[in-house]
Amino acid sequence: MKINTKCLHAGYTPKNGEPRVLPITQSTTFKYESSEEMGKLFDLEAEGYFYTRLQNPTNDAVAAKIAALEGGVAAVLTSSGQAASFYSVFNICHAGDHVVASAAIYGGTFNLFSVTMKKLGIDFTFVNPDSTEEELNAAFKENTKVVFAETLSNPSLNILDIELFANVAHAHGVPLIVDNTFPTPINCRPFEFGADIVTHSTTKYMDGHATQVGGVIVDSGNFDWTASDKYPGLTTPDESYHGVIYTERFGKGAYITKCVTQLMRDLGSIPSPHNAFLLNLGLETLFLRVPRHCENALKVAKFLEANENVTWVNYPGLEGNKYYSLAQKYMPDGTSGVVSFGIKGGREAATRFMDSLKLATIATHVADCRTCVLHPASTTHRQLTSQQLEEAGVAEDLIRFSVGLEDADDIIADIAQAIEASQM
Ligand code: PLP
């Protein structure tokens, strides 16, 4: 199936007489005839549903759809993108381990890594997303277990050289995890370039209508966990699951199975089946919405570029953009609907601009079908110091403009009047 068809059909194939639309299995529990059967499920000796914190048919169908879109072998839904970022790393790291992460990542992820996971004893080195091979190599330590980056960073819009990061990670015997939220698998499929695990905030384009907060982790199944003794959690007996060795019992499904049976069991963070259903509705039209977001965003970026009151515009689809050639390689059909820019008058003018918008709304959100706008330095990234802001590529005057699906002429007219008002 082509990716458009997968958006509609992957993950759920009704049998004769079954509901055409993915049903919401809004049930915490599942009935069995004997306790012996139930016991086998607990021992991972039989497959089946028994408690929604571990598995649920609606959630599993949507996870399977996203795995198909990314070209992975297995996936698990989480209750937020934050949970996906946390679980993806924590599934293979523990106290005393080290992670190499790009400095250009979502502010919430940066905080999760540099504050909360640090408290759990996991050490992070943040690297320039444009690092050379030598610079990247220099960040590795004996105890490095994984590399983490965003394919298209929020909000700085850096495009990751996925092949370079994957090659360096692999040379050090560790996997590359990438957050692919902004491009979505419609525009970029990181497994094709060597990434091993993909995460998403499904709250964004995948949902697209701002109805649910969610996340997903997808495994390519390509990383060989048994090639070293770095991942004992996957390659040695799990005493909390009767001595199961995930790589032996589940092969390419080892990473996701451990994530479900250990992390979901102990920490929770599952989405409600109703939220998974809403996410599925969004996924069904993802292939239609993403190209339109990109088309509108390019028109907006070109308009901004030509406006005398705009001091800079960052959109990787513009030919003069620093990431234009990487965009052509990794996301040839478009990057995302997010454009960032600054206007004359800096931070104060940015505030006046935002307050003057009539169609676009100020919202702590991005990647919605309705155009929305945010000033990251005073919101999503406000916990970062000036130096951290600079390292993350977030200028203090940066306006993050998430171009929606309205008619591009209406969006541009709104921007034009707000820029004028901002200069008064
Ligand atoms: N990753 C990226 C790239 C994001 O933009 C966000 C949220 O904005 C997250 C992860 C966190 O996702 P959530 O808000 O669904 O927890």
CSV table of C-alpha atoms and ligand atoms in Angstrom, one decimal:
chain,number,residue,atom,x,y,z
A,1,MET,CA,0.0,0.0,0.0
A,2,LYS,CA,1.1,3.6,-0.7
A,3,ILE,CA,1.3,5.9,2.3
A,4,ASN,CA,-2.0,7.7,1.4
A,5,THR,CA,-3.8,4.3,1.5
A,6,LYS,CA,-2.1,3.4,4.7
A,7,CYS,CA,-3.4,6.5,6.4
A,8,LEU,CA,-6.9,5.2,5.7
A,9,HIS,CA,-6.6,1.5,6.0
A,10,ALA,CA,-3.5,0.4,8.0
A,11,GLY,CA,-4.0,-1.0,11.5
A,12,TYR,CA,-7.6,-2.1,11.2
A,13,THR,CA,-9.2,-4.5,8.8
A,14,PRO,CA,-12.8,-5.3,9.8
A,15,LYS,CA,-13.9,-8.9,9.2
A,16,ASN,CA,-17.3,-9.8,7.8
A,17,GLY,CA,-20.1,-7.9,9.7
A,18,GLU,CA,-17.7,-6.0,11.9
A,19,PRO,CA,-17.8,-2.1,12.3
A,20,ARG,CA,-16.3,-0.3,9.2
A,21,VAL,CA,-14.9,2.4,11.5
A,22,LEU,CA,-12.4,1.6,14.2
A,23,PRO,CA,-14.4,0.8,17.3
A,24,ILE,CA,-13.6,2.5,20.6
A,25,THR,CA,-13.0,-0.3,23.1
A,26,GLN,CA,-13.7,1.8,26.1
A,27,SER,CA,-13.1,-1.0,28.6
A,28,THR,CA,-10.4,-1.4,31.2
A,29,THR,CA,-10.7,-5.1,31.4
A,30,PHE,CA,-11.3,-8.2,29.3
A,31,LYS,CA,-13.1,-11.4,30.2
A,32,TYR,CA,-11.6,-14.9,30.3
A,33,GLU,CA,-13.1,-18.3,31.0
A,34,SER,CA,-10.3,-19.6,33.2
A,35,SER,CA,-7.7,-18.2,35.5
A,36,GLU,CA,-5.2,-20.5,33.8
A,37,GLU,CA,-5.7,-18.6,30.5
A,38,MET,CA,-5.3,-15.3,32.4
A,39,GLY,CA,-2.1,-16.5,34.0
A,40,LYS,CA,-0.5,-17.3,30.6
A,41,LEU,CA,-1.2,-13.7,29.6
A,42,PHE,CA,0.6,-12.4,32.7
A,43,ASP,CA,3.6,-14.6,31.9
A,44,LEU,CA,3.7,-13.3,28.3
A,45,GLU,CA,3.1,-16.9,27.2
A,46,ALA,CA,-0.1,-16.2,25.3
A,47,GLU,CA,-1.3,-13.2,23.4
A,48,GLY,CA,-4.4,-11.3,24.4
A,49,TYR,CA,-5.9,-8.3,26.1
A,50,PHE,CA,-6.3,-8.3,29.8
A,51,TYR,CA,-5.9,-4.7,31.1
A,52,THR,CA,-5.9,-1.5,29.1
A,53,ARG,CA,-2.9,0.0,30.9
A,54,LEU,CA,-0.9,-2.7,29.0
A,55,GLN,CA,-2.9,-3.2,25.8
A,56,ASN,CA,-6.2,-2.1,24.3
A,57,PRO,CA,-7.5,-3.0,20.8
A,58,THR,CA,-8.2,0.6,19.8
A,59,ASN,CA,-4.8,1.9,20.9
A,60,ASP,CA,-3.1,-1.1,19.3
A,61,ALA,CA,-4.8,-0.5,15.9
A,62,VAL,CA,-3.7,3.1,15.9
A,63,ALA,CA,-0.2,2.3,16.9
A,64,ALA,CA,0.0,-0.3,14.1
A,65,LYS,CA,-1.2,2.3,11.6
A,66,ILE,CA,1.6,4.7,12.7
A,67,ALA,CA,4.2,1.8,12.6
A,68,ALA,CA,3.0,1.2,9.0
A,69,LEU,CA,3.3,4.9,8.1
A,70,GLU,CA,6.9,5.1,9.4
A,71,GLY,CA,7.8,1.7,8.0
A,72,GLY,CA,8.6,0.2,11.4
A,73,VAL,CA,7.9,-3.2,13.0
A,74,ALA,CA,6.1,-2.1,16.1
A,75,ALA,CA,4.8,0.9,18.0
A,76,VAL,CA,3.2,2.0,21.2
A,77,LEU,CA,1.0,4.9,21.9
A,78,THR,CA,1.6,7.1,24.9
A,79,SER,CA,-0.6,9.7,26.7
A,80,SER,CA,1.6,12.6,25.4
A,81,GLY,CA,4.6,13.4,23.3
A,82,GLN,CA,6.5,14.1,26.5
A,83,ALA,CA,5.8,10.5,27.7
A,84,ALA,CA,7.0,9.2,24.3
A,85,SER,CA,10.3,11.1,24.6
A,86,PHE,CA,10.8,9.9,28.2
A,87,TYR,CA,10.0,6.3,27.5
A,88,SER,CA,12.0,6.1,24.3
A,89,VAL,CA,15.2,6.9,26.2
A,90,PHE,CA,14.4,5.4,29.6
A,91,ASN,CA,13.6,2.1,28.0
A,92,ILE,CA,17.3,1.6,27.3
A,93,CYS,CA,19.0,3.9,29.8
A,94,HIS,CA,19.3,3.9,33.6
A,95,ALA,CA,21.1,5.8,36.3
A,96,GLY,CA,24.8,6.0,35.4
A,97,ASP,CA,24.2,6.1,31.6
A,98,HIS,CA,24.9,8.9,29.2
A,99,VAL,CA,22.9,10.3,26.2
A,100,VAL,CA,24.1,12.5,23.3
A,101,ALA,CA,21.2,14.9,22.4
A,102,SER,CA,20.8,17.7,19.9
A,103,ALA,CA,20.6,21.1,21.6
A,104,ALA,CA,17.9,22.1,19.0
A,105,ILE,CA,14.9,20.2,20.5
A,106,TYR,CA,11.5,21.2,21.9
A,107,GLY,CA,11.9,23.2,25.1
A,108,GLY,CA,9.8,20.6,27.1
A,109,THR,CA,12.1,17.8,25.9
A,110,PHE,CA,15.2,19.8,26.8
A,111,ASN,CA,13.8,20.3,30.3
A,112,LEU,CA,12.8,16.6,30.6
A,113,PHE,CA,16.4,15.6,29.8
A,114,SER,CA,18.4,18.3,31.5
A,115,VAL,CA,16.4,18.5,34.7
A,116,THR,CA,14.1,15.6,35.4
A,117,MET,CA,16.1,12.7,33.8
A,118,LYS,CA,19.2,14.2,35.2
A,119,LYS,CA,17.6,13.7,38.7
A,120,LEU,CA,17.2,10.0,37.7
A,121,GLY,CA,21.0,9.8,37.3
A,122,ILE,CA,21.1,10.0,33.5
A,123,ASP,CA,23.7,12.4,32.1
A,124,PHE,CA,23.1,14.3,28.8
A,125,THR,CA,25.6,16.1,26.5
A,126,PHE,CA,23.8,18.6,24.2
A,127,VAL,CA,25.4,19.0,20.8
A,128,ASN,CA,25.0,21.5,18.0
A,129,PRO,CA,22.5,20.0,15.5
A,130,ASP,CA,24.9,21.0,12.7
A,131,SER,CA,27.8,19.2,14.3
A,132,THR,CA,30.5,17.7,12.1
A,133,GLU,CA,31.4,14.0,12.4
A,134,GLU,CA,34.4,14.9,14.6
A,135,GLU,CA,32.3,17.2,16.8
A,136,LEU,CA,29.7,14.5,17.3
A,137,ASN,CA,32.4,11.8,18.0
A,138,ALA,CA,33.8,14.1,20.7
A,139,ALA,CA,30.5,14.0,22.6
A,140,PHE,CA,30.5,10.3,23.2
A,141,LYS,CA,31.5,8.6,26.5
A,142,GLU,CA,32.1,5.0,27.5
A,143,ASN,CA,28.6,4.9,29.0
A,144,THR,CA,26.7,6.6,26.1
A,145,LYS,CA,23.6,4.5,25.3
A,146,VAL,CA,21.7,6.5,22.7
A,147,VAL,CA,21.6,9.6,20.5
A,148,PHE,CA,18.4,11.8,20.4
A,149,ALA,CA,17.5,14.6,18.0
A,150,GLU,CA,14.6,16.1,16.1
A,151,THR,CA,14.3,15.7,12.3
A,152,LEU,CA,12.9,19.2,12.0
A,153,SER,CA,13.4,21.1,15.2
A,154,ASN,CA,10.8,23.0,17.1
A,155,PRO,CA,10.9,26.0,16.8
A,156,SER,CA,14.3,26.6,15.2
A,157,LEU,CA,13.5,24.5,12.1
A,158,ASN,CA,16.9,23.0,11.8
A,159,ILE,CA,17.0,19.9,9.5
A,160,LEU,CA,18.9,17.0,11.0
A,161,ASP,CA,21.5,15.3,8.8
A,162,ILE,CA,19.9,12.0,9.8
A,163,GLU,CA,22.5,9.8,7.9
A,164,LEU,CA,25.4,11.6,9.6
A,165,PHE,CA,23.9,11.2,13.1
A,166,ALA,CA,22.9,7.6,12.4
A,167,ASN,CA,26.3,6.6,11.1
A,168,VAL,CA,28.1,8.2,14.1
A,169,ALA,CA,25.7,6.6,16.6
A,170,HIS,CA,26.1,3.2,15.0
A,171,ALA,CA,29.9,3.6,14.9
A,172,HIS,CA,29.7,3.9,18.7
A,173,GLY,CA,27.3,0.9,18.9
A,174,VAL,CA,24.2,2.9,19.9
A,175,PRO,CA,20.9,3.7,18.3
A,176,LEU,CA,19.6,7.0,17.0
A,177,ILE,CA,16.2,8.1,18.2
A,178,VAL,CA,14.5,10.9,16.3
A,179,ASP,CA,11.5,13.0,17.1
A,180,ASN,CA,9.7,13.2,13.7
A,181,THR,CA,6.7,15.3,14.9
A,182,PHE,CA,7.0,18.3,12.5
A,183,PRO,CA,7.6,16.6,9.1
A,184,THR,CA,5.4,13.5,9.9
A,185,PRO,CA,6.0,10.3,7.9
A,186,ILE,CA,4.2,12.0,5.0
A,187,ASN,CA,7.2,14.3,4.5
A,188,CYS,CA,10.1,12.3,6.1
A,189,ARG,CA,10.6,8.6,7.0
A,190,PRO,CA,13.7,8.6,9.1
A,191,PHE,CA,14.1,4.8,9.0
A,192,GLU,CA,15.0,5.1,5.3
A,193,PHE,CA,18.1,7.1,6.4
A,194,GLY,CA,19.3,4.9,9.2
A,195,ALA,CA,17.4,6.2,12.3
A,196,ASP,CA,16.5,3.3,14.6
A,197,ILE,CA,13.5,4.6,16.6
A,198,VAL,CA,11.1,7.4,15.9
A,199,THR,CA,8.9,9.3,18.4
A,200,HIS,CA,6.1,11.8,17.8
A,201,SER,CA,3.9,14.2,19.7
A,202,THR,CA,0.7,13.0,18.0
A,203,THR,CA,-0.9,16.1,19.5
A,204,LYS,CA,0.5,18.0,16.4
A,205,TYR,CA,-0.1,17.2,12.7
A,206,MET,CA,-1.1,13.6,13.2
A,207,ASP,CA,-4.1,14.7,15.1
A,208,GLY,CA,-4.2,18.1,13.3
A,209,HIS,CA,-7.5,19.3,14.9
A,210,ALA,CA,-6.3,20.0,18.5
A,211,THR,CA,-8.5,17.4,20.0
A,212,GLN,CA,-6.2,15.1,21.9
A,213,VAL,CA,-2.7,15.1,23.5
A,214,GLY,CA,-0.8,12.0,22.6
A,215,GLY,CA,2.5,10.5,21.6
A,216,VAL,CA,3.9,7.4,19.9
A,217,ILE,CA,7.2,5.4,19.8
A,218,VAL,CA,8.0,3.4,16.7
A,219,ASP,CA,10.8,0.9,16.4
A,220,SER,CA,12.4,0.1,13.0
A,221,GLY,CA,13.5,-3.3,14.3
A,222,ASN,CA,16.9,-2.7,12.7
A,223,PHE,CA,19.1,-2.1,15.7
A,224,ASP,CA,21.0,-5.1,17.0
A,225,TRP,CA,20.6,-4.9,20.8
A,226,THR,CA,22.6,-8.1,21.2
A,227,ALA,CA,25.7,-6.8,19.5
A,228,SER,CA,27.2,-5.5,22.8
A,229,ASP,CA,26.5,-5.7,26.5
A,230,LYS,CA,25.2,-2.1,26.6
A,231,TYR,CA,21.5,-3.1,26.8
A,232,PRO,CA,21.2,-5.7,29.6
A,233,GLY,CA,17.5,-4.7,30.1
A,234,LEU,CA,16.8,-6.2,26.7
A,235,THR,CA,19.3,-9.0,26.5
A,236,THR,CA,19.4,-10.5,30.0
A,237,PRO,CA,16.5,-12.0,32.0
A,238,ASP,CA,13.9,-9.6,33.3
A,239,GLU,CA,13.2,-10.9,36.8
A,240,SER,CA,10.0,-8.8,37.0
A,241,TYR,CA,8.7,-10.9,34.1
A,242,HIS,CA,9.7,-14.3,35.2
A,243,GLY,CA,13.1,-14.2,33.6
A,244,VAL,CA,12.0,-13.3,30.1
A,245,ILE,CA,14.8,-12.2,27.7
A,246,TYR,CA,13.1,-9.7,25.4
A,247,THR,CA,15.5,-10.1,22.5
A,248,GLU,CA,15.3,-13.9,22.6
A,249,ARG,CA,11.5,-14.1,23.0
A,250,PHE,CA,10.4,-11.2,20.9
A,251,GLY,CA,13.2,-10.6,18.3
A,252,LYS,CA,12.6,-7.4,16.4
A,253,GLY,CA,9.7,-6.6,18.7
A,254,ALA,CA,11.9,-6.6,21.8
A,255,TYR,CA,12.3,-2.9,22.4
A,256,ILE,CA,8.5,-2.1,22.1
A,257,THR,CA,7.5,-5.2,24.1
A,258,LYS,CA,9.8,-4.1,26.9
A,259,CYS,CA,8.4,-0.6,26.7
A,260,VAL,CA,4.9,-1.9,27.1
A,261,THR,CA,5.4,-4.7,29.6
A,262,GLN,CA,7.8,-2.9,31.9
A,263,LEU,CA,7.4,0.9,31.5
A,264,MET,CA,3.6,1.0,30.8
A,265,ARG,CA,3.0,-1.6,33.5
A,266,ASP,CA,5.0,0.4,36.1
A,267,LEU,CA,4.5,4.0,35.0
A,268,GLY,CA,1.2,4.1,33.1
A,269,SER,CA,0.9,7.0,30.6
A,270,ILE,CA,-1.4,5.2,28.2
A,271,PRO,CA,-3.9,7.2,26.1
A,272,SER,CA,-7.6,6.7,26.6
A,273,PRO,CA,-9.0,4.6,23.7
A,274,HIS,CA,-11.3,7.5,23.0
A,275,ASN,CA,-8.2,9.7,22.4
A,276,ALA,CA,-6.7,7.0,20.2
A,277,PHE,CA,-9.9,7.1,18.1
A,278,LEU,CA,-9.7,10.8,17.7
A,279,LEU,CA,-6.1,10.5,16.7
A,280,ASN,CA,-7.1,7.9,14.1
A,281,LEU,CA,-9.6,10.3,12.5
A,282,GLY,CA,-6.7,12.8,12.1
A,283,LEU,CA,-4.4,10.2,10.6
A,284,GLU,CA,-7.0,9.3,8.0
A,285,THR,CA,-6.5,12.7,6.3
A,286,LEU,CA,-2.8,13.4,7.2
A,287,PHE,CA,-1.7,12.8,3.6
A,288,LEU,CA,-4.2,15.5,2.4
A,289,ARG,CA,-3.5,18.1,5.1
A,290,VAL,CA,0.3,18.0,5.3
A,291,PRO,CA,0.9,19.0,1.6
A,292,ARG,CA,-1.6,21.9,2.0
A,293,HIS,CA,0.1,23.1,5.2
A,294,CYS,CA,3.4,23.2,3.3
A,295,GLU,CA,2.0,24.9,0.3
A,296,ASN,CA,0.4,27.6,2.4
A,297,ALA,CA,3.6,28.0,4.5
A,298,LEU,CA,5.7,28.5,1.4
A,299,LYS,CA,3.4,31.3,0.3
A,300,VAL,CA,3.5,32.9,3.7
A,301,ALA,CA,7.3,32.6,3.9
A,302,LYS,CA,7.7,34.2,0.4
A,303,PHE,CA,5.4,37.1,1.5
A,304,LEU,CA,7.4,37.6,4.7
A,305,GLU,CA,10.7,37.6,2.8
A,306,ALA,CA,9.5,40.4,0.6
A,307,ASN,CA,8.1,42.5,3.5
A,308,GLU,CA,10.3,45.5,4.4
A,309,ASN,CA,9.4,45.3,8.1
A,310,VAL,CA,10.4,41.7,8.4
A,311,THR,CA,14.1,41.4,9.5
A,312,TRP,CA,14.5,37.6,8.9
A,313,VAL,CA,12.5,34.6,7.8
A,314,ASN,CA,13.3,31.0,8.5
A,315,TYR,CA,11.6,28.4,6.3
A,316,PRO,CA,13.6,25.4,5.0
A,317,GLY,CA,11.5,25.5,1.8
A,318,LEU,CA,12.9,28.9,0.8
A,319,GLU,CA,15.8,28.5,-1.7
A,320,GLY,CA,18.1,30.8,0.3
A,321,ASN,CA,17.6,28.9,3.5
A,322,LYS,CA,20.6,27.3,5.2
A,323,TYR,CA,18.8,24.0,5.3
A,324,TYR,CA,17.4,24.1,1.8
A,325,SER,CA,19.7,21.3,0.4
A,326,LEU,CA,19.2,19.1,3.5
A,327,ALA,CA,15.4,19.7,3.1
A,328,GLN,CA,15.7,18.5,-0.6
A,329,LYS,CA,17.4,15.3,0.6
A,330,TYR,CA,15.3,14.4,3.6
A,331,MET,CA,12.0,16.1,2.9
A,332,PRO,CA,11.7,16.7,-0.8
A,333,ASP,CA,7.9,17.1,-0.7
A,334,GLY,CA,8.0,19.8,1.9
A,335,THR,CA,9.0,20.3,5.5
A,336,SER,CA,6.0,21.5,7.6
A,337,GLY,CA,3.6,24.4,8.0
A,338,VAL,CA,5.8,26.1,10.6
A,339,VAL,CA,7.5,29.4,9.6
A,340,SER,CA,9.6,31.5,12.0
A,341,PHE,CA,10.5,35.1,11.6
A,342,GLY,CA,11.4,38.4,13.3
A,343,ILE,CA,10.1,41.9,12.7
A,344,LYS,CA,11.6,45.4,13.1
A,345,GLY,CA,11.2,46.4,16.7
A,346,GLY,CA,12.3,43.0,18.2
A,347,ARG,CA,10.5,41.5,21.1
A,348,GLU,CA,8.1,44.4,21.8
A,349,ALA,CA,7.0,44.6,18.1
A,350,ALA,CA,6.6,40.8,18.1
A,351,THR,CA,4.1,41.1,21.0
A,352,ARG,CA,2.2,44.0,19.2
A,353,PHE,CA,2.2,41.9,16.0
A,354,MET,CA,0.7,38.9,17.8
A,355,ASP,CA,-1.9,40.9,19.6
A,356,SER,CA,-3.0,42.5,16.3
A,357,LEU,CA,-3.7,39.2,14.5
A,358,LYS,CA,-7.4,38.7,13.8
A,359,LEU,CA,-7.5,35.3,12.0
A,360,ALA,CA,-4.5,33.6,13.6
A,361,THR,CA,-4.8,32.8,17.2
A,362,ILE,CA,-2.3,33.0,20.0
A,363,ALA,CA,-2.1,29.4,21.3
A,364,THR,CA,0.4,27.1,23.0
A,365,HIS,CA,0.1,24.8,20.0
A,366,VAL,CA,1.5,24.2,16.6
A,367,ALA,CA,0.6,22.1,13.6
A,368,ASP,CA,-3.1,22.7,13.9
A,369,CYS,CA,-5.5,23.0,11.0
A,370,ARG,CA,-6.2,26.6,12.2
A,371,THR,CA,-3.3,29.1,12.0
A,372,CYS,CA,-1.8,29.7,15.3
A,373,VAL,CA,1.1,31.8,16.6
A,374,LEU,CA,3.4,31.8,19.6
A,375,HIS,CA,6.5,33.6,21.0
A,376,PRO,CA,8.6,30.6,22.3
A,377,ALA,CA,11.1,32.7,24.3
A,378,SER,CA,8.3,33.8,26.6
A,379,THR,CA,6.3,30.6,26.6
A,380,THR,CA,7.4,27.0,25.6
A,381,HIS,CA,11.1,27.9,26.0
A,382,ARG,CA,10.9,30.4,28.9
A,383,GLN,CA,12.8,28.1,31.3
A,384,LEU,CA,15.9,28.3,29.1
A,385,THR,CA,18.7,30.8,29.8
A,386,SER,CA,19.8,33.3,27.1
A,387,GLN,CA,22.7,31.0,26.3
A,388,GLN,CA,20.5,27.9,26.1
A,389,LEU,CA,18.1,29.8,23.9
A,390,GLU,CA,20.9,30.7,21.5
A,391,GLU,CA,22.2,27.0,21.5
A,392,ALA,CA,18.6,25.9,20.7
A,393,GLY,CA,18.5,28.4,17.9
A,394,VAL,CA,15.6,30.3,19.4
A,395,ALA,CA,16.1,34.1,19.0
A,396,GLU,CA,14.5,36.3,21.5
A,397,ASP,CA,12.4,38.0,18.8
A,398,LEU,CA,11.4,34.7,17.1
A,399,ILE,CA,7.7,34.4,16.2
A,400,ARG,CA,6.7,30.9,15.6
A,401,PHE,CA,3.9,30.9,13.0
A,402,SER,CA,2.0,27.7,12.4
A,403,VAL,CA,0.3,28.1,9.0
A,404,GLY,CA,-3.0,26.4,8.9
A,405,LEU,CA,-5.3,25.2,6.2
A,406,GLU,CA,-7.3,28.4,5.7
A,407,ASP,CA,-7.0,30.1,2.3
A,408,ALA,CA,-3.4,31.4,2.0
A,409,ASP,CA,-4.7,34.8,0.8
A,410,ASP,CA,-6.6,35.2,4.1
A,411,ILE,CA,-3.7,34.2,6.2
A,412,ILE,CA,-1.4,36.6,4.4
A,413,ALA,CA,-3.9,39.5,4.6
A,414,ASP,CA,-4.0,38.9,8.4
A,415,ILE,CA,-0.2,38.9,8.7
A,416,ALA,CA,0.1,42.1,6.6
A,417,GLN,CA,-2.3,44.1,8.7
A,418,ALA,CA,-0.7,42.9,12.0
A,419,ILE,CA,2.8,43.7,10.8
A,420,GLU,CA,1.6,47.2,9.9
A,421,ALA,CA,0.0,47.6,13.4
A,422,SER,CA,3.1,46.3,15.0
A,423,GLN,CA,5.2,49.2,13.6
A,424,MET,CA,3.0,52.0,14.9
B,1,PLP,N1,8.2,16.9,20.5
B,1,PLP,C1,8.0,18.0,19.8
B,1,PLP,C2,8.8,18.3,18.6
B,1,PLP,C3,7.0,18.9,20.2
B,1,PLP,O1,6.8,20.0,19.5
B,1,PLP,C4,6.3,18.7,21.4
B,1,PLP,C5,5.2,19.6,21.9
B,1,PLP,O2,5.1,20.7,21.4
B,1,PLP,C6,6.6,17.5,22.1
B,1,PLP,C7,7.5,16.6,21.6
B,1,PLP,C8,5.8,17.2,23.4
B,1,PLP,O3,4.6,16.7,23.0
B,1,PLP,P1,3.2,16.8,23.9
B,1,PLP,O4,2.9,18.3,24.1
B,1,PLP,O5,2.2,16.0,23.1
B,1,PLP,O6,3.6,16.2,25.2
